[in-house]
Amino acid sequence: RKEVEQDPGPFNVPEGATVAFNCTYSNSASQSFFWYRQDCRKEPKLLMSVYSSGNEDGRFTAQLNRASQYISLLIRDSKLSDSATYLCVVPRGRNTGFQKLVFGTGTRLLVSP
Amino acid sequence: GAVVSQHPSWVICKSGTSVKIECRSLDFQATTMFWYRQFPKQSLMLMATSNEGSKATYEQGVEKDKFLINHASLTLSTLTVTSAHPEDSSFYICSAPRGDRVYNEQFFGPGTRLTVL
């Protein structure tokens, strides 16, 4: 299994739709997980952190299934401004100190009017 | 919130020249910074870990003599691409973890787009 693997994109959805992205990871010792958003030719920006079973922030919900080593990101009521590439990020190695991050290849979302 | 800056934001150079990229943490001290590279349509790949006061550690396959890293202070790390060639053209991004944040949340610089002619 790859260190971090994501759904291939692009996902084309209309405004208002609900869309879900999946991500699997290989490091069973990982305790924290992240979803980053990256706009074209820009740096990644942290969208959500996931430390326990899940996390919700407005229209965004991230869920974690440790047994299956699987993380998901759900976006409800999609907006045009949600169009971006969503990166699943998992720390490599021990969960102490400053951790190296492993990035998935990203899933591209295109929200249309 | 925390801010990380990079300079320059873009650079075009001739093959064989060296290019220096600066990464600064603006409102916090960073004893560790990370350097990434991103080729078109690919994800970020970690190149090296920059450590203040000691040598950088490089990921497998990254040439330390080609990508020189200097972490001169608690707020500045520099990456020098020596004898750059067209295949070095890429988007270079640094990040700095903030030790007082839960799980050391990392903040990314805006990136430097390098084009080698």
Short mmCIF file of C-alpha atoms in Angstrom, two decimals:
data_model
loop_
_atom_site.label_atom_id
_atom_site.label_comp_id
_atom_site.label_asym_id
_atom_site.label_seq_id
_atom_site.Cartn_x
_atom_site.Cartn_y
_atom_site.Cartn_z
CA ARG A 1 0.00 0.00 0.00
CA LYS A 2 1.26 3.49 -0.77
CA GLU A 3 2.04 5.75 2.18
CA VAL A 4 -0.92 7.94 1.25
CA GLU A 5 -3.37 7.20 -1.54
CA GLN A 6 -6.30 9.31 -2.66
CA ASP A 7 -9.23 9.05 -5.02
CA PRO A 8 -8.25 10.09 -8.50
CA GLY A 9 -9.96 13.24 -9.79
CA PRO A 10 -11.28 15.42 -11.07
CA PHE A 11 -14.66 15.49 -9.36
CA ASN A 12 -17.09 17.69 -11.29
CA VAL A 13 -20.13 18.67 -9.22
CA PRO A 14 -22.81 21.36 -9.43
CA GLU A 15 -23.16 24.06 -6.81
CA GLY A 16 -24.99 22.82 -3.75
CA ALA A 17 -23.93 19.21 -4.18
CA THR A 18 -22.38 17.06 -1.48
CA VAL A 19 -19.07 15.46 -2.38
CA ALA A 20 -16.79 13.06 -0.52
CA PHE A 21 -13.11 12.31 -0.95
CA ASN A 22 -11.37 9.22 0.34
CA CYS A 23 -7.83 8.61 1.47
CA THR A 24 -6.01 5.50 2.72
CA TYR A 25 -2.71 5.46 4.56
CA SER A 26 -0.16 2.81 5.42
CA ASN A 27 1.39 4.06 8.68
CA SER A 28 -0.77 2.43 11.34
CA ALA A 29 1.07 4.37 14.06
CA SER A 30 -0.13 7.76 12.79
CA GLN A 31 -2.25 9.63 15.31
CA SER A 32 -2.98 12.83 13.45
CA PHE A 33 -4.12 13.50 9.94
CA PHE A 34 -4.70 16.57 7.86
CA TRP A 35 -6.65 17.77 4.88
CA TYR A 36 -5.02 20.63 3.01
CA ARG A 37 -6.47 22.66 0.19
CA GLN A 38 -4.26 23.82 -2.65
CA ASP A 39 -5.34 26.31 -5.27
CA CYS A 40 -3.65 26.36 -8.65
CA ARG A 41 -0.03 27.56 -8.42
CA LYS A 42 -0.39 28.36 -4.70
CA GLU A 43 0.86 26.84 -1.49
CA PRO A 44 -1.23 24.30 0.47
CA LYS A 45 -3.41 25.70 3.22
CA LEU A 46 -4.62 23.67 6.17
CA LEU A 47 -8.32 22.90 5.91
CA MET A 48 -8.88 20.44 8.74
CA SER A 49 -7.00 18.40 11.29
CA VAL A 50 -8.25 14.99 12.39
CA TYR A 51 -7.08 13.56 15.70
CA SER A 52 -9.83 11.26 16.87
CA SER A 53 -12.74 9.70 15.05
CA GLY A 54 -13.59 12.84 13.18
CA ASN A 55 -13.94 16.57 13.02
CA GLU A 56 -16.57 18.94 11.71
CA ASP A 57 -16.17 22.56 10.69
CA GLY A 58 -19.17 24.16 9.03
CA ARG A 59 -19.77 22.48 5.69
CA PHE A 60 -16.71 20.28 6.05
CA THR A 61 -16.58 16.97 7.90
CA ALA A 62 -13.54 14.74 8.17
CA GLN A 63 -13.87 11.17 9.43
CA LEU A 64 -11.22 8.70 10.49
CA ASN A 65 -11.43 4.92 10.52
CA ARG A 66 -8.28 3.61 12.19
CA ALA A 67 -9.13 -0.04 11.69
CA SER A 68 -9.30 0.41 7.93
CA GLN A 69 -6.64 3.17 7.89
CA TYR A 70 -9.02 5.36 5.99
CA ILE A 71 -9.82 9.07 6.14
CA SER A 72 -12.59 10.88 4.35
CA LEU A 73 -13.52 14.50 3.71
CA LEU A 74 -17.14 15.44 3.11
CA ILE A 75 -18.11 18.81 1.68
CA ARG A 76 -21.77 19.77 1.89
CA ASP A 77 -23.53 22.50 -0.11
CA SER A 78 -20.57 22.95 -2.45
CA LYS A 79 -19.66 26.49 -3.46
CA LEU A 80 -17.85 27.67 -6.56
CA SER A 81 -15.02 28.76 -4.28
CA ASP A 82 -14.52 25.17 -3.13
CA SER A 83 -12.93 24.38 -6.50
CA ALA A 84 -9.38 23.36 -5.66
CA THR A 85 -7.18 20.33 -5.11
CA TYR A 86 -7.64 18.61 -1.76
CA LEU A 87 -4.56 16.95 -0.30
CA CYS A 88 -4.65 14.17 2.26
CA VAL A 89 -1.61 14.46 4.51
CA VAL A 90 -0.27 11.94 7.00
CA PRO A 91 2.76 12.36 9.26
CA ARG A 92 5.52 9.84 8.75
CA GLY A 93 7.06 8.14 11.73
CA ARG A 94 6.71 8.85 15.42
CA ASN A 95 4.08 11.16 16.79
CA THR A 96 6.46 13.30 18.81
CA GLY A 97 8.45 16.27 17.78
CA PHE A 98 8.25 17.85 14.38
CA GLN A 99 6.96 15.37 11.91
CA LYS A 100 7.67 14.89 8.25
CA LEU A 101 4.49 15.06 6.25
CA VAL A 102 3.58 12.73 3.43
CA PHE A 103 1.21 14.23 0.90
CA GLY A 104 -1.24 12.34 -1.24
CA THR A 105 -1.39 13.20 -4.91
CA GLY A 106 -4.54 15.20 -4.30
CA THR A 107 -8.09 15.11 -5.57
CA ARG A 108 -9.20 17.92 -7.81
CA LEU A 109 -12.68 19.34 -7.27
CA LEU A 110 -14.46 21.47 -9.85
CA VAL A 111 -17.73 23.06 -8.75
CA SER A 112 -19.80 24.45 -11.58
CA PRO A 113 -22.74 26.90 -11.54
CA GLY B 1 -1.96 33.57 12.65
CA ALA B 2 1.49 32.31 11.87
CA VAL B 3 3.03 33.45 8.62
CA VAL B 4 5.87 32.00 6.61
CA SER B 5 7.34 34.01 3.76
CA GLN B 6 9.50 33.00 0.82
CA HIS B 7 11.67 35.05 -1.47
CA PRO B 8 11.72 35.30 -4.39
CA SER B 9 8.25 34.24 -5.45
CA TRP B 10 9.52 33.40 -8.90
CA VAL B 11 12.87 33.28 -10.63
CA ILE B 12 14.10 32.56 -14.14
CA CYS B 13 17.74 31.71 -14.58
CA LYS B 14 20.14 30.30 -17.12
CA SER B 15 21.35 26.74 -16.95
CA GLY B 16 24.47 26.40 -14.81
CA THR B 17 23.74 29.28 -12.46
CA SER B 18 22.90 28.99 -8.77
CA VAL B 19 19.68 30.23 -7.21
CA LYS B 20 19.06 30.99 -3.54
CA ILE B 21 15.59 30.79 -2.03
CA GLU B 22 14.83 32.20 1.42
CA CYS B 23 12.21 30.95 3.84
CA ARG B 24 11.33 33.04 6.89
CA SER B 25 9.01 32.49 9.81
CA LEU B 26 7.62 35.94 10.53
CA ASP B 27 6.03 35.74 13.96
CA PHE B 28 7.46 32.61 15.54
CA GLN B 29 10.78 30.85 15.86
CA ALA B 30 11.34 27.72 13.84
CA THR B 31 14.20 25.43 14.78
CA THR B 32 13.04 23.09 12.05
CA MET B 33 11.85 23.89 8.56
CA PHE B 34 11.03 21.60 5.69
CA TRP B 35 11.70 22.05 1.99
CA TYR B 36 9.40 20.53 -0.61
CA ARG B 37 9.35 20.39 -4.38
CA GLN B 38 6.26 20.09 -6.53
CA PHE B 39 6.32 19.27 -10.23
CA PRO B 40 3.29 20.05 -12.41
CA LYS B 41 0.27 17.85 -11.69
CA GLN B 42 2.15 16.08 -8.90
CA SER B 43 1.99 16.34 -5.15
CA LEU B 44 4.50 17.88 -2.80
CA MET B 45 7.60 15.79 -2.23
CA LEU B 46 9.73 16.39 0.83
CA MET B 47 13.31 17.18 -0.12
CA ALA B 48 15.00 17.88 3.17
CA THR B 49 14.66 18.92 6.78
CA SER B 50 16.46 22.09 7.74
CA ASN B 51 17.74 22.20 11.33
CA GLU B 52 18.89 25.37 13.03
CA GLY B 53 22.44 24.94 14.26
CA SER B 54 23.09 21.61 12.58
CA LYS B 55 23.26 19.97 9.18
CA ALA B 56 20.18 19.45 7.11
CA THR B 57 18.91 15.93 6.57
CA TYR B 58 17.98 14.94 3.04
CA GLU B 59 15.40 12.53 1.74
CA GLN B 60 16.51 9.58 -0.31
CA GLY B 61 17.38 10.56 -3.84
CA VAL B 62 17.95 14.25 -3.11
CA GLU B 63 21.53 15.37 -3.74
CA LYS B 64 22.82 17.33 -0.78
CA ASP B 65 25.61 18.92 -2.81
CA LYS B 66 23.14 20.22 -5.34
CA PHE B 67 20.54 21.51 -2.91
CA LEU B 68 22.46 23.36 -0.21
CA ILE B 69 20.50 24.22 2.90
CA ASN B 70 21.56 26.68 5.55
CA HIS B 71 19.46 27.35 8.65
CA ALA B 72 21.25 30.48 9.78
CA SER B 73 18.87 31.64 12.49
CA LEU B 74 15.68 30.67 14.27
CA THR B 75 13.63 32.43 11.61
CA LEU B 76 15.53 31.85 8.38
CA SER B 77 16.39 28.86 6.22
CA THR B 78 17.84 29.12 2.73
CA LEU B 79 17.86 26.61 -0.10
CA THR B 80 20.45 27.10 -2.83
CA VAL B 81 20.01 25.20 -6.06
CA THR B 82 23.53 24.93 -7.41
CA SER B 83 24.34 24.63 -11.11
CA ALA B 84 20.67 24.60 -11.95
CA HIS B 85 19.47 22.69 -15.00
CA PRO B 86 16.09 22.69 -16.77
CA GLU B 87 15.04 19.54 -14.91
CA ASP B 88 15.32 21.52 -11.67
CA SER B 89 12.48 23.76 -12.81
CA SER B 90 9.77 23.27 -10.22
CA PHE B 91 7.72 24.88 -7.46
CA TYR B 92 9.76 24.96 -4.25
CA ILE B 93 7.84 25.37 -0.99
CA CYS B 94 9.04 25.57 2.57
CA SER B 95 7.11 24.87 5.72
CA ALA B 96 7.70 25.55 9.38
CA PRO B 97 6.03 23.69 12.23
CA ARG B 98 4.95 25.76 15.17
CA GLY B 99 5.85 24.05 18.41
CA ASP B 100 3.11 25.59 20.48
CA ARG B 101 0.35 24.30 18.23
CA VAL B 102 -1.35 20.95 18.68
CA TYR B 103 0.58 18.30 16.80
CA ASN B 104 2.98 20.99 15.62
CA GLU B 105 0.79 22.40 12.87
CA GLN B 106 2.91 23.30 9.87
CA PHE B 107 2.63 26.58 8.02
CA PHE B 108 3.64 26.80 4.39
CA GLY B 109 5.36 29.60 2.56
CA PRO B 110 3.81 30.89 -0.67
CA GLY B 111 6.34 28.98 -2.76
CA THR B 112 9.02 29.91 -5.28
CA ARG B 113 8.55 29.03 -8.91
CA LEU B 114 11.92 28.29 -10.51
CA THR B 115 12.35 28.15 -14.26
CA VAL B 116 15.74 27.18 -15.62
CA LEU B 117 16.31 27.97 -19.27
#
